[in-house]
Amino acid sequence: MSGTFNIMFCGVGGQGLMLLSSILGKAAVDAGLEVMTGEQHGLSQRQGSIYVHFRIGEPISPLIAYGKADMMIAMEASETLRYIEYLKDGGVVIMSNRIMPSVSETEKVALDKTGKTKYLTIEQIVDKLKMVTDNIVLLDSLELALQAGNAKTENSVLVGAALACPDFPIPTEKVREAVLALVPEKTIDANSRAFDLGLEAGGTCLGT
Amino acid sequence: MTVEDVMRTDHGPALMLSNEAVVRGALESDVKVVSFYPGSPVSEILDTFGEVLDHFGDYKMEIAANEKVALETVAGASMAGVRSFTSMKSVGMNVASDSMFSMGYTGLNAGCVCLIADDPFAHSSQSEQDGRYFGEVAYVPMIEPSNAQEAHDMVRWAFEVSERHKTLVIMRTTTRVNHSRGMVKLGDLKRTPFERKSWADVKGQYFTVGSVARALKAKLLEKKAALQKEFEKTKFNFIDEGKGTTGVITAGVCYLHTKEAMRNLEAELPVLKIGTLFPLPEEKIADFLKRLDKVIIVEELTPYLETRITAIAKEANPTIEIIGKKSGHFSEMLEYNVPIVEKVLSDVTGSEISLDYDAILTRAEELAEVLSNRVPIFCPGCPHRGTLWAFRQALNRLKIRDKIVFNNDIGCYSMAFLPPNEFSDSMLAMGASLGLSAGMNLVLEDKVIAMVGDSTLYHAALPGIVNLIHHNSNVTLFVLDNSVTAMTGQQFNPNSEFNAGGHPARKINMEKFFEALGAAKIAIIDPYETRDCIQPIIDAIQIEGLSVIISKRDCALYGDRLKKRLGEKIVPSENVKDTCRSIYACVKEFYCPAILVDEDDRKMKIQQDLCDGCLECRQVCPVDAPRHIER
Ligand SMILES: Cc1ncc(C[n+]2csc(CCOP(=O)(O)OP(=O)(O)O)c2C)c(N)n1
């Protein structure tokens, strides 16, 4: 590959974002590519917003500059908007449709006796994303993971979908190998199926 | 990329977190004693050393009570003749510095390296403290890497410098470097067996006061001169050649931002990258300045380099224009990134910026307007949530919510400052709640209440507690006994039955200890029996003298891991449509992230994969709605 391929990972603490970035990290290194990341480790509480700047090719800084991420992979849908400044115009968004409302949002919904205050919806999020890109892969990642046989294989679904992007720089087989090498042994089959389901769903969305 | 890479016997390259690369560098240097107190962004160094402890089995490791003890431990090991290493967050050095200053004078023996990590942006710290001054004021050499490879290489070099000059070496990093992964070419992993030494073979004198101190100071100045001479030539201070008479001087992660900004701008400025913050390579800097008529200094936080470079320029090149913080181009606040540096370089050189970053940020702000903030909150199952709820109820029942002062301390419970609790009158530094309470108790008519976690208790709260009891101060102290140092990743502490590498250790008996000190009252509560906590808190608050409330329950994340290991299942609460009356106490007063509101029937909806099954919410619910799923 030439140049640098930038991926912004985002999600909520406890979702396994670090495993996701480890998988792509291993795959890229095994494929002989250079990788650099800038990670938000933060404190250990669950439910905080977290991200990883993941850069393949010729990165120098650990951080992606605003507007220069080729791809965003989101394990939680609303987090795509929290980091939208990083996505380039027309960049690819691979996102789960899972929304984990913050407690303050839940409080607002609960306390509005009229019932008019609603949680943020996937449609609202996608509408906003469309101001930046049309290349959106929206996945029911939990449903696909369940189809694959294990609810905890959502990561593999998302990774699989990313591979459907034509200029994704890491070869599919390297990524599959990395997935299978890093997930718990008992879940290898389910993860392999999840990966394929993600790949297929991603292909359908991106028309590849 | 995982802890496996730290153990590899080939030469990589491996994709490593800088914190892992540091561990690897220290292991390649045959480090024999390591000791740490955790803190972000260096906790992974402690964790990684712990994970590979049994694999190597040839070094000793302790999780110390605090950073001062950790530094003293590794200094003691160095005096005893083996290489040693510690790391701490920025403010950790404030605690350790008393001994560190003296170590500068006495010097050490075997290689001894201490990493300190500053936190521009205060991602996870009390302040944006700039620790670069420690080297200079203590006459202790200080170096700074910019990425994982350099972190690895510099640690190895630091051990050599330390041994050559018989001094502690401090490696300074920033969060962005600690938490960045990069490709690392590994060195040989040649370990030797651990061997005890005899003091007669290694002994030296590590004693400083009065006339001894004055004599040592004279030697220290010689040491500084020798270090300076060596640092003029080290490969870690280097120049990337370029064109023209505008140049850049930078260090740490800013070097990387600068290089990428230059690539974006297609600019070819000469860049002097500083790897030794103290002593600075003054001659190298002077020579560099002589070639230029403009120098751009790129560094986060205070103008540490800028001030010193300005002084050097006064002789080397008095007319040079200095672009930095004083000129108004860069801020002393927050973290830098490529766009920030690119904008200044573009301004100064006239090259066109590669993207309209401001427009992108403005659009992003608009798009994100629909989001609500994800403020930090307690995890599902966190015992602190129940303790704080009961505390609030006790204050309400006593009708003294406005007649108390609450001095909070440092740990997960610091979040009492945030909704839904939103109370905490102070929080300065670990253990500070006790001293502040002493002062307030002398002056205020209000009841003074303090709160510490178990790790904070043993880290820096003990002198404050002894002081309160000795002076018969009227203070109520909460001790949150959750078995681990939770906030930094559930490391063990003196209140745990284990220590480094999961090896057994002696748990200090907290009750006996307070008893022996003569606390006026010791109440033990279980925050999962949340309602039952209220009365003991009321009683404790009303007692004269130091009353102690020990709230006992394992950190939920730690507890879940123990359960997993034992094969126990976490049984979440059911979605209780039949019993929920939409009172929302669980939402308003509790803020558990597992709890949502069902938009259709407006009853509570429990996210099954998040719920920890603690049922604290049942205790808070006026109609006892939540209950475990029946299996
Ligand atoms: C001097 C210093 N060292 C380390 C830290 C990092 N730190 C922040 S919170 C915390 C944990 C405190 O643990 P504890 O008091 O037991 O509370 P818990 O998080 O377990 O509730 C630590 C070590 C710090 N802020 N200051």
PDB file of C-alpha atoms in Angstrom, chain B residues 501-591:
ATOM      1  CA  GLY B 501       1.770 -11.143  40.056  1.00  0.00           C
ATOM      2  CA  GLY B 502      -1.148 -12.340  42.186  1.00  0.00           C
ATOM      3  CA  HIS B 503       1.221 -13.682  44.821  1.00  0.00           C
ATOM      4  CA  PRO B 504      -0.183 -13.958  48.355  1.00  0.00           C
ATOM      5  CA  ALA B 505       0.458 -11.027  50.673  1.00  0.00           C
ATOM      6  CA  ARG B 506      -0.620  -9.988  54.145  1.00  0.00           C
ATOM      7  CA  LYS B 507      -3.820  -7.955  54.221  1.00  0.00           C
ATOM      8  CA  ILE B 508      -3.587  -5.209  56.813  1.00  0.00           C
ATOM      9  CA  ASN B 509      -6.406  -5.453  59.329  1.00  0.00           C
ATOM     10  CA  MET B 510      -8.130  -2.122  59.041  1.00  0.00           C
ATOM     11  CA  GLU B 511     -10.488  -2.440  62.008  1.00  0.00           C
ATOM     12  CA  LYS B 512      -7.751  -3.436  64.426  1.00  0.00           C
ATOM     13  CA  PHE B 513      -5.642  -0.676  63.155  1.00  0.00           C
ATOM     14  CA  PHE B 514      -8.290   1.995  63.765  1.00  0.00           C
ATOM     15  CA  GLU B 515      -9.028   0.436  67.115  1.00  0.00           C
ATOM     16  CA  ALA B 516      -5.383   0.597  68.132  1.00  0.00           C
ATOM     17  CA  LEU B 517      -5.176   4.226  67.111  1.00  0.00           C
ATOM     18  CA  GLY B 518      -8.136   5.003  69.357  1.00  0.00           C
ATOM     19  CA  ALA B 519     -10.876   5.962  66.907  1.00  0.00           C
ATOM     20  CA  ALA B 520     -14.017   7.054  68.797  1.00  0.00           C
ATOM     21  CA  LYS B 521     -16.201   4.670  66.819  1.00  0.00           C
ATOM     22  CA  ILE B 522     -15.785   2.123  64.059  1.00  0.00           C
ATOM     23  CA  ALA B 523     -18.930   1.139  62.130  1.00  0.00           C
ATOM     24  CA  ILE B 524     -18.852  -1.496  59.424  1.00  0.00           C
ATOM     25  CA  ILE B 525     -21.483  -1.349  56.710  1.00  0.00           C
ATOM     26  CA  ASP B 526     -22.274  -3.370  53.577  1.00  0.00           C
ATOM     27  CA  PRO B 527     -23.300  -1.065  50.738  1.00  0.00           C
ATOM     28  CA  TYR B 528     -25.284  -3.855  49.066  1.00  0.00           C
ATOM     29  CA  GLU B 529     -27.534  -3.779  52.138  1.00  0.00           C
ATOM     30  CA  THR B 530     -28.003  -0.175  51.242  1.00  0.00           C
ATOM     31  CA  ARG B 531     -30.925   0.725  53.489  1.00  0.00           C
ATOM     32  CA  ASP B 532     -29.275  -0.834  56.510  1.00  0.00           C
ATOM     33  CA  CYS B 533     -26.322   1.497  56.036  1.00  0.00           C
ATOM     34  CA  ILE B 534     -28.279   4.636  56.836  1.00  0.00           C
ATOM     35  CA  GLN B 535     -28.650   4.262  60.617  1.00  0.00           C
ATOM     36  CA  PRO B 536     -25.002   3.382  61.327  1.00  0.00           C
ATOM     37  CA  ILE B 537     -23.978   6.430  59.286  1.00  0.00           C
ATOM     38  CA  ILE B 538     -26.371   8.624  61.286  1.00  0.00           C
ATOM     39  CA  ASP B 539     -24.921   7.251  64.523  1.00  0.00           C
ATOM     40  CA  ALA B 540     -21.331   7.750  63.435  1.00  0.00           C
ATOM     41  CA  ILE B 541     -21.918  11.320  62.338  1.00  0.00           C
ATOM     42  CA  GLN B 542     -23.310  12.207  65.758  1.00  0.00           C
ATOM     43  CA  ILE B 543     -20.327  10.965  67.716  1.00  0.00           C
ATOM     44  CA  GLU B 544     -17.596  13.250  69.049  1.00  0.00           C
ATOM     45  CA  GLY B 545     -14.034  12.506  68.014  1.00  0.00           C
ATOM     46  CA  LEU B 546     -12.952  10.586  64.915  1.00  0.00           C
ATOM     47  CA  SER B 547     -15.713   8.191  63.896  1.00  0.00           C
ATOM     48  CA  VAL B 548     -14.897   5.764  61.134  1.00  0.00           C
ATOM     49  CA  ILE B 549     -17.400   4.138  58.778  1.00  0.00           C
ATOM     50  CA  ILE B 550     -15.878   1.244  56.882  1.00  0.00           C
ATOM     51  CA  SER B 551     -17.949   0.335  53.848  1.00  0.00           C
ATOM     52  CA  LYS B 552     -16.983  -3.183  52.809  1.00  0.00           C
ATOM     53  CA  ARG B 553     -17.664  -4.723  49.401  1.00  0.00           C
ATOM     54  CA  ASP B 554     -15.373  -5.786  46.572  1.00  0.00           C
ATOM     55  CA  CYS B 555     -15.025  -3.510  43.571  1.00  0.00           C
ATOM     56  CA  ALA B 556     -17.583  -4.876  41.063  1.00  0.00           C
ATOM     57  CA  LEU B 557     -15.077  -5.328  38.246  1.00  0.00           C
ATOM     58  CA  TYR B 558     -12.697  -7.157  40.552  1.00  0.00           C
ATOM     59  CA  GLY B 559     -15.547  -9.162  42.075  1.00  0.00           C
ATOM     60  CA  ASP B 560     -16.788 -10.177  38.626  1.00  0.00           C
ATOM     61  CA  ARG B 561     -13.357 -11.433  37.697  1.00  0.00           C
ATOM     62  CA  LEU B 562     -13.181 -13.499  40.885  1.00  0.00           C
ATOM     63  CA  LYS B 563     -16.639 -14.917  40.123  1.00  0.00           C
ATOM     64  CA  LYS B 564     -15.602 -15.803  36.594  1.00  0.00           C
ATOM     65  CA  ARG B 565     -12.567 -17.620  37.889  1.00  0.00           C
ATOM     66  CA  LEU B 566     -14.725 -19.603  40.293  1.00  0.00           C
ATOM     67  CA  GLY B 567     -17.207 -20.384  37.524  1.00  0.00           C
ATOM     68  CA  GLU B 568     -19.982 -18.418  39.237  1.00  0.00           C
ATOM     69  CA  LYS B 569     -22.607 -16.763  37.076  1.00  0.00           C
ATOM     70  CA  ILE B 570     -23.634 -13.135  37.277  1.00  0.00           C
ATOM     71  CA  VAL B 571     -27.411 -13.147  37.630  1.00  0.00           C
ATOM     72  CA  PRO B 572     -28.877  -9.883  36.368  1.00  0.00           C
ATOM     73  CA  SER B 573     -32.084  -8.325  37.560  1.00  0.00           C
ATOM     74  CA  GLU B 574     -35.262  -9.157  35.707  1.00  0.00           C
ATOM     75  CA  ASN B 575     -37.207  -6.626  33.687  1.00  0.00           C
ATOM     76  CA  VAL B 576     -39.874  -6.160  36.275  1.00  0.00           C
ATOM     77  CA  LYS B 577     -42.869  -4.869  34.382  1.00  0.00           C
ATOM     78  CA  ASP B 578     -45.218  -6.179  37.092  1.00  0.00           C
ATOM     79  CA  THR B 579     -43.637  -4.413  40.036  1.00  0.00           C
ATOM     80  CA  CYS B 580     -42.158  -1.224  38.527  1.00  0.00           C
ATOM     81  CA  ARG B 581     -44.366   1.784  39.293  1.00  0.00           C
ATOM     82  CA  SER B 582     -42.363   4.303  37.299  1.00  0.00           C
ATOM     83  CA  ILE B 583     -41.131   6.133  40.373  1.00  0.00           C
ATOM     84  CA  TYR B 584     -37.653   6.382  38.849  1.00  0.00           C
ATOM     85  CA  ALA B 585     -35.694   6.550  42.103  1.00  0.00           C
ATOM     86  CA  CYS B 586     -33.325   4.112  40.376  1.00  0.00           C
ATOM     87  CA  VAL B 587     -32.788   6.682  37.640  1.00  0.00           C
ATOM     88  CA  LYS B 588     -32.770   9.998  39.475  1.00  0.00           C
ATOM     89  CA  GLU B 589     -30.859   9.059  42.568  1.00  0.00           C
ATOM     90  CA  PHE B 590     -28.794   6.191  41.383  1.00  0.00           C
ATOM     91  CA  TYR B 591     -27.528   6.613  37.835  1.00  0.00           C
TER      92      TYR B 591
END
